[in-house]
Coordinates of C-alpha atoms in Angstrom, one line a residue:
M1 CA 11.3 3.9 11.8
K2 CA 14.8 3.4 10.6
F3 CA 16.4 2.6 8.0
I4 CA 20.0 0.3 7.8
S5 CA 21.8 3.7 5.7
V6 CA 24.7 2.7 3.8
V7 CA 27.7 4.8 2.7
L8 CA 29.9 4.1 -0.3
C9 CA 31.1 7.3 -1.8
C10 CA 27.6 7.0 -3.9
I11 CA 27.6 3.6 -5.2
S12 CA 24.8 2.2 -4.5
F13 CA 24.0 -0.6 -2.4
Q14 CA 23.6 -4.0 -4.0
L15 CA 22.0 -7.1 -2.6
T16 CA 23.1 -10.7 -3.9
A17 CA 19.8 -12.8 -4.9
G18 CA 18.7 -15.6 -2.5
S19 CA 20.5 -13.5 0.7
L20 CA 17.3 -12.2 1.7
N21 CA 16.0 -14.2 5.0
W22 CA 12.7 -14.8 5.8
Q23 CA 10.9 -15.6 8.8
R24 CA 7.5 -16.2 9.9
R25 CA 5.8 -14.2 12.6
A26 CA 2.5 -14.3 14.5
D27 CA -0.4 -14.7 12.2
L28 CA -3.0 -12.2 11.9
L29 CA -5.7 -12.1 13.9
I30 CA -8.3 -11.9 10.3
P31 CA -7.2 -12.6 7.4
V32 CA -7.6 -10.1 4.8
Q33 CA -6.0 -8.7 1.6
E34 CA -6.5 -5.7 0.0
I35 CA -4.5 -3.7 2.5
Y36 CA -2.2 -0.5 3.0
P37 CA -0.8 -1.2 6.6
A38 CA 1.1 1.5 8.2
V39 CA 3.8 2.0 10.8
F40 CA 2.2 4.1 13.5
Q41 CA 4.2 4.6 17.1
R42 CA 6.2 1.9 15.9
E43 CA 3.7 -0.9 15.9
I44 CA 2.1 -1.7 12.7
Y45 CA -1.5 -1.3 12.0
V46 CA -4.0 -2.5 9.1
A47 CA -7.1 -1.0 8.9
G48 CA -10.5 -3.0 7.5
G49 CA -9.5 -5.1 4.1
L50 CA -11.4 -8.1 2.1
S51 CA -11.6 -11.2 3.0
S52 CA -12.5 -14.5 1.2
E53 CA -13.1 -16.1 5.3
L54 CA -16.1 -13.0 6.0
P55 CA -19.6 -13.8 5.5
K56 CA -21.2 -12.5 2.5
Q57 CA -24.0 -10.5 4.1
Q58 CA -21.7 -8.3 5.3
G59 CA -20.2 -7.8 2.2
Q60 CA -16.6 -9.6 3.0
M61 CA -15.1 -6.9 4.6
T62 CA -14.3 -6.1 7.6
A63 CA -14.0 -2.8 10.4
Q64 CA -11.2 -4.3 12.6
V65 CA -8.5 -2.8 12.8
Q66 CA -5.1 -5.4 13.7
I67 CA -1.9 -4.1 15.9
Y68 CA 1.4 -5.9 15.7
N69 CA 3.9 -5.8 18.5
P70 CA 6.8 -6.9 16.9
K71 CA 9.0 -6.3 20.1
T72 CA 6.0 -8.8 21.4
N73 CA 5.5 -10.7 18.5
T74 CA 1.5 -10.5 19.0
W75 CA -1.2 -8.8 17.3
R76 CA -4.0 -7.1 19.4
Y77 CA -7.3 -5.5 17.9
G78 CA -7.4 -1.7 17.5
P79 CA -10.4 0.9 17.8
A80 CA -12.7 -0.4 15.0
L81 CA -13.1 2.0 11.5
P82 CA -16.9 3.2 11.7
E83 CA -18.0 0.5 9.1
G84 CA -16.5 -2.4 6.8
R85 CA -14.0 -1.3 5.0
H86 CA -11.9 -2.3 1.8
H87 CA -9.3 -0.9 -0.4
G88 CA -9.2 2.1 2.3
Q89 CA -5.2 3.8 2.4
L90 CA -3.9 4.3 5.1
V91 CA -1.6 6.1 6.2
A92 CA 0.9 7.8 9.3
V93 CA 2.2 11.7 9.0
N94 CA 3.1 14.0 12.3
D95 CA 2.2 11.5 14.2
Q96 CA -1.1 11.4 13.2
L97 CA -2.9 8.5 11.2
F98 CA -5.3 8.8 8.5
L99 CA -7.3 6.5 6.2
F100 CA -8.3 7.4 2.7
G101 CA -11.1 6.8 0.7
G102 CA -11.7 3.0 -0.3
F103 CA -15.0 1.4 -0.2
I104 CA -18.1 0.2 2.1
Q105 CA -21.7 -0.6 1.7
A106 CA -23.6 2.2 0.5
N107 CA -25.7 2.8 -2.6
G108 CA -27.0 -1.1 -2.4
G109 CA -23.5 -2.6 -3.2
H110 CA -20.8 -3.5 -1.5
W111 CA -18.4 -1.3 -3.5
S112 CA -19.1 1.7 -3.0
A113 CA -16.0 4.5 -3.4
S114 CA -15.7 6.3 -0.1
T115 CA -14.2 10.0 0.0
D116 CA -14.3 9.7 3.8
V117 CA -10.9 10.9 5.2
L118 CA -10.7 9.3 8.7
Q119 CA -8.4 10.3 11.6
L120 CA -7.3 8.4 14.7
D121 CA -7.9 9.7 17.6
P122 CA -5.9 7.7 20.3
K123 CA -7.0 10.2 23.2
L124 CA -11.1 9.1 22.3
Q125 CA -9.9 5.3 20.7
R126 CA -12.2 6.3 17.6
W127 CA -11.9 7.0 14.3
L128 CA -13.7 10.4 13.6
K129 CA -14.7 12.0 9.9
V130 CA -11.8 14.8 9.6
A131 CA -12.3 15.7 6.3
S132 CA -14.2 15.1 2.2
L133 CA -11.8 14.2 -0.8
P134 CA -12.5 15.9 -3.8
E135 CA -14.6 13.0 -5.3
P136 CA -14.4 9.1 -3.9
L137 CA -11.8 7.6 -4.5
S138 CA -10.4 4.2 -3.9
E139 CA -7.2 1.3 -4.7
T140 CA -4.9 4.4 -5.0
V141 CA -1.2 5.0 -3.7
S142 CA -0.1 7.2 -1.4
W143 CA 3.4 8.5 -0.3
V144 CA 4.6 11.0 2.4
L145 CA 6.5 14.4 1.0
D146 CA 7.3 17.8 3.0
H147 CA 5.0 16.3 5.8
K148 CA 2.1 16.3 3.5
V149 CA 0.5 13.1 2.0
H150 CA 0.0 12.4 -2.1
L151 CA -3.0 10.3 -3.7
I152 CA -2.4 9.3 -7.0
S153 CA -4.0 7.1 -9.6
G154 CA -6.8 4.6 -8.9
R155 CA -10.3 4.1 -9.2
S156 CA -13.4 6.8 -9.0
P157 CA -17.4 6.7 -10.2
A158 CA -17.8 7.5 -13.7
T159 CA -21.0 8.3 -13.6
K160 CA -23.9 9.0 -10.3
A161 CA -23.7 5.5 -10.0
N162 CA -22.2 4.3 -6.7
A163 CA -22.3 1.3 -5.4
Q164 CA -20.5 -1.7 -7.5
W165 CA -17.2 -2.0 -8.4
Q166 CA -17.6 -2.1 -12.6
D167 CA -19.2 1.6 -11.8
Q168 CA -15.9 2.8 -11.4
V169 CA -12.9 3.9 -13.7
D170 CA -9.5 4.2 -13.8
V171 CA -8.5 7.6 -12.8
A172 CA -4.8 9.5 -12.8
I173 CA -5.5 11.7 -10.3
H174 CA -2.8 13.4 -7.9
W175 CA -3.7 15.3 -4.4
I176 CA -1.7 16.9 -1.8
F177 CA -3.4 16.2 1.7
D178 CA -2.6 19.0 4.1
P179 CA -2.3 17.5 7.7
K180 CA -2.8 20.7 8.9
S181 CA -5.2 22.5 7.4
L182 CA -7.3 19.3 6.6
K183 CA -7.7 20.1 2.8
T184 CA -7.3 18.8 -0.3
E185 CA -5.3 20.6 -3.2
V186 CA -4.6 19.1 -7.3
A187 CA -1.0 18.9 -8.3
P188 CA 0.1 17.3 -11.4
A189 CA -1.7 14.4 -12.7
L190 CA -0.1 11.0 -13.1
P191 CA 0.9 10.4 -17.1
E192 CA -1.5 7.2 -17.0
A193 CA -4.9 6.7 -15.1
K194 CA -4.4 2.9 -14.1
N195 CA -5.3 1.2 -10.2
S196 CA -3.4 -0.9 -8.0
A197 CA 0.0 -0.1 -8.1
A198 CA 2.1 0.3 -5.4
G199 CA 5.0 3.2 -4.1
V200 CA 7.4 4.3 -2.0
V201 CA 9.1 7.7 -1.1
L202 CA 12.9 7.4 -2.4
N203 CA 16.4 9.8 -1.5
E204 CA 12.8 12.6 -1.2
V205 CA 11.3 11.3 -4.4
G206 CA 8.1 9.3 -4.8
Y207 CA 8.3 6.2 -7.2
L208 CA 4.4 4.7 -8.3
V209 CA 5.7 1.3 -9.8
G210 CA 3.3 -0.7 -11.7
G211 CA -0.6 -1.2 -11.5
R212 CA -3.2 -2.4 -13.8
Q213 CA -6.0 -1.0 -16.5
V214 CA -9.3 -2.5 -16.4
K215 CA -9.0 -2.5 -20.0
G216 CA -5.4 -2.8 -20.4
G217 CA -3.7 -5.0 -18.3
N218 CA -1.5 -5.1 -16.2
K219 CA 0.9 -2.0 -16.4
A220 CA 5.2 -2.9 -15.9
G221 CA 6.0 1.1 -16.0
V222 CA 7.3 2.7 -13.3
Y223 CA 7.0 6.8 -12.4
S224 CA 8.9 8.7 -10.0
F225 CA 7.9 12.2 -8.8
N226 CA 10.4 15.4 -8.1
P227 CA 8.3 17.5 -5.4
K228 CA 11.5 20.4 -6.4
N229 CA 10.5 20.7 -9.6
Q230 CA 6.4 18.8 -9.6
Q231 CA 7.8 16.7 -12.6
W232 CA 6.7 13.0 -13.8
A233 CA 8.9 11.3 -15.2
A234 CA 9.6 8.2 -16.6
Q235 CA 12.0 5.2 -15.2
K236 CA 12.8 1.7 -16.1
A237 CA 10.1 -0.6 -16.2
M238 CA 9.8 -3.3 -14.2
P239 CA 10.6 -6.5 -15.2
E240 CA 7.1 -8.0 -15.4
A241 CA 3.5 -6.6 -15.4
Q242 CA 2.3 -6.5 -11.8
A243 CA -0.8 -5.4 -10.4
G244 CA -1.9 -5.7 -6.6
L245 CA 1.3 -5.6 -5.2
A246 CA 3.6 -4.3 -2.6
A247 CA 6.9 -1.8 -2.2
A248 CA 8.5 -0.4 0.5
V249 CA 12.2 0.8 0.9
F250 CA 14.9 -1.1 2.4
H251 CA 19.0 -1.2 2.2
Q252 CA 18.3 2.6 0.4
Q253 CA 16.3 0.6 -2.8
L254 CA 12.5 0.4 -3.6
W255 CA 11.3 -3.4 -2.9
I256 CA 8.2 -5.1 -4.6
F257 CA 6.5 -8.1 -3.7
G258 CA 3.7 -10.3 -5.2
G259 CA 0.5 -9.1 -7.3
E260 CA -1.3 -10.6 -9.5
F261 CA -2.2 -11.5 -13.7
F262 CA -5.3 -13.2 -15.0
E263 CA -4.5 -14.2 -17.7
Q264 CA -4.3 -18.4 -18.8
G265 CA -6.7 -19.1 -16.0
G266 CA -4.6 -16.2 -13.5
G267 CA -2.1 -16.5 -10.5
V268 CA -0.1 -15.0 -8.0
F269 CA 3.6 -13.5 -8.9
S270 CA 6.3 -15.2 -6.6
K271 CA 9.6 -13.1 -7.9
V272 CA 11.0 -10.3 -5.2
W273 CA 12.3 -7.9 -6.9
S274 CA 14.5 -4.4 -5.8
Y275 CA 15.3 -1.4 -7.8
S276 CA 18.2 1.2 -7.5
A277 CA 17.9 4.6 -8.5
A278 CA 21.0 5.2 -8.4
D279 CA 22.0 3.4 -11.7
N280 CA 17.8 2.7 -12.7
H281 CA 18.6 -1.0 -12.7
W282 CA 16.3 -3.8 -11.5
Q283 CA 17.8 -7.3 -9.6
Q284 CA 15.3 -10.4 -8.6
Q285 CA 16.7 -11.4 -5.3
G286 CA 15.0 -14.5 -4.6
E287 CA 11.0 -15.7 -3.6
M288 CA 8.2 -15.2 -1.9
P289 CA 8.0 -18.7 0.4
V290 CA 3.9 -17.3 0.3
P291 CA 3.2 -15.2 -3.0
R292 CA 0.3 -13.4 -2.6
H293 CA -1.4 -10.4 -4.2
G294 CA -3.7 -7.7 -2.2
L295 CA -0.7 -7.7 0.3
G296 CA 0.8 -5.2 2.5
A297 CA 4.6 -3.9 3.2
V298 CA 6.2 -1.9 5.2
A299 CA 9.8 -1.3 6.4
L300 CA 11.1 -1.2 10.3
D301 CA 13.5 -1.8 12.5
D302 CA 16.2 -2.5 9.6
A303 CA 13.6 -5.3 8.0
I304 CA 10.7 -5.1 5.9
Y305 CA 7.0 -6.8 7.0
V306 CA 5.2 -8.5 4.2
I307 CA 1.6 -8.9 5.5
G308 CA -1.6 -10.8 4.2
G309 CA -3.1 -10.8 1.0
A310 CA -4.5 -14.0 -0.7
T311 CA -2.3 -16.8 -2.2
A312 CA -4.6 -17.0 -5.4
A313 CA -6.1 -14.6 -7.9
G314 CA -8.9 -12.7 -6.8
L315 CA -10.7 -13.2 -4.0
K316 CA -10.1 -15.9 -2.8
Q317 CA -7.9 -18.1 -0.2
T318 CA -7.2 -15.1 1.5
S319 CA -3.8 -15.5 4.2
A320 CA -2.7 -14.8 8.1
V321 CA 0.6 -14.9 7.1
L322 CA 3.1 -12.3 8.4
E323 CA 6.7 -12.5 7.6
K324 CA 9.9 -10.5 8.5
V325 CA 12.2 -9.7 5.5
S326 CA 15.6 -9.4 6.4
V327 CA 19.3 -9.8 5.4
K328 CA 21.5 -12.9 6.2

């Protein structure tokens, strides 16, 4: 993965609002939302997902893995997951591809949180269960630091019941998964429990932005995690409280896209924001041509790819849109 690097004697690089170029690319083969895409071997992978366009009898979820080749601007199907799954965290690390947790059909419901750690075996062209998380986990955030996967926040079952969305509660967990030993260790917890946030690594520091609490609504808070001292720190809050958003690093800044809210009938956020860690400052960078939530964003080859999602709050109007965002 390559990013544009700018060296200006420690002066942060700033874009002017509206200086982005949005280019529509080939649509997904299946419109999906609640996805966490990953760049693996220079292609974009989308594993599973929810969709208003899929049958209710299958939980409106898919097991299909969709792979995008940016050079040919084409999608193809990859090895399918063992079962339909949504809100599963897809992470590429050390030339390996893992999927953590998410919701599956089990225990009589379509929102049963999973402990599965799946890994793609490129030779066998199938997904293998290689480990289990300490507890079922979904709607979490991930990043990679020091060649290990961090899983932070999300939702986990409150009791033995684990079948429906309402069986889950917000958590502040912070786990570190070692892809070599396939073991998970406990790390310092996030200062507050939440779900549906977004996260990135910027300058070797992890950032977790936004999210929501089921009883507290959307959150604008931003937390950074320094792996050197193993401490969390609060940063300047986002201009808007957003959940179900996507984030990526571009031009040495953190970028966020989309998200949803449920007040006054609900809706989807359209403004694009960038955050400079150097001066702890947020700046608007125009608006999304197709605002949506439950979407994914990845950085690849000097651009951000904004993938899928839904154009209305909740499980409605799921989109197959793929956009490439670059500098004009």
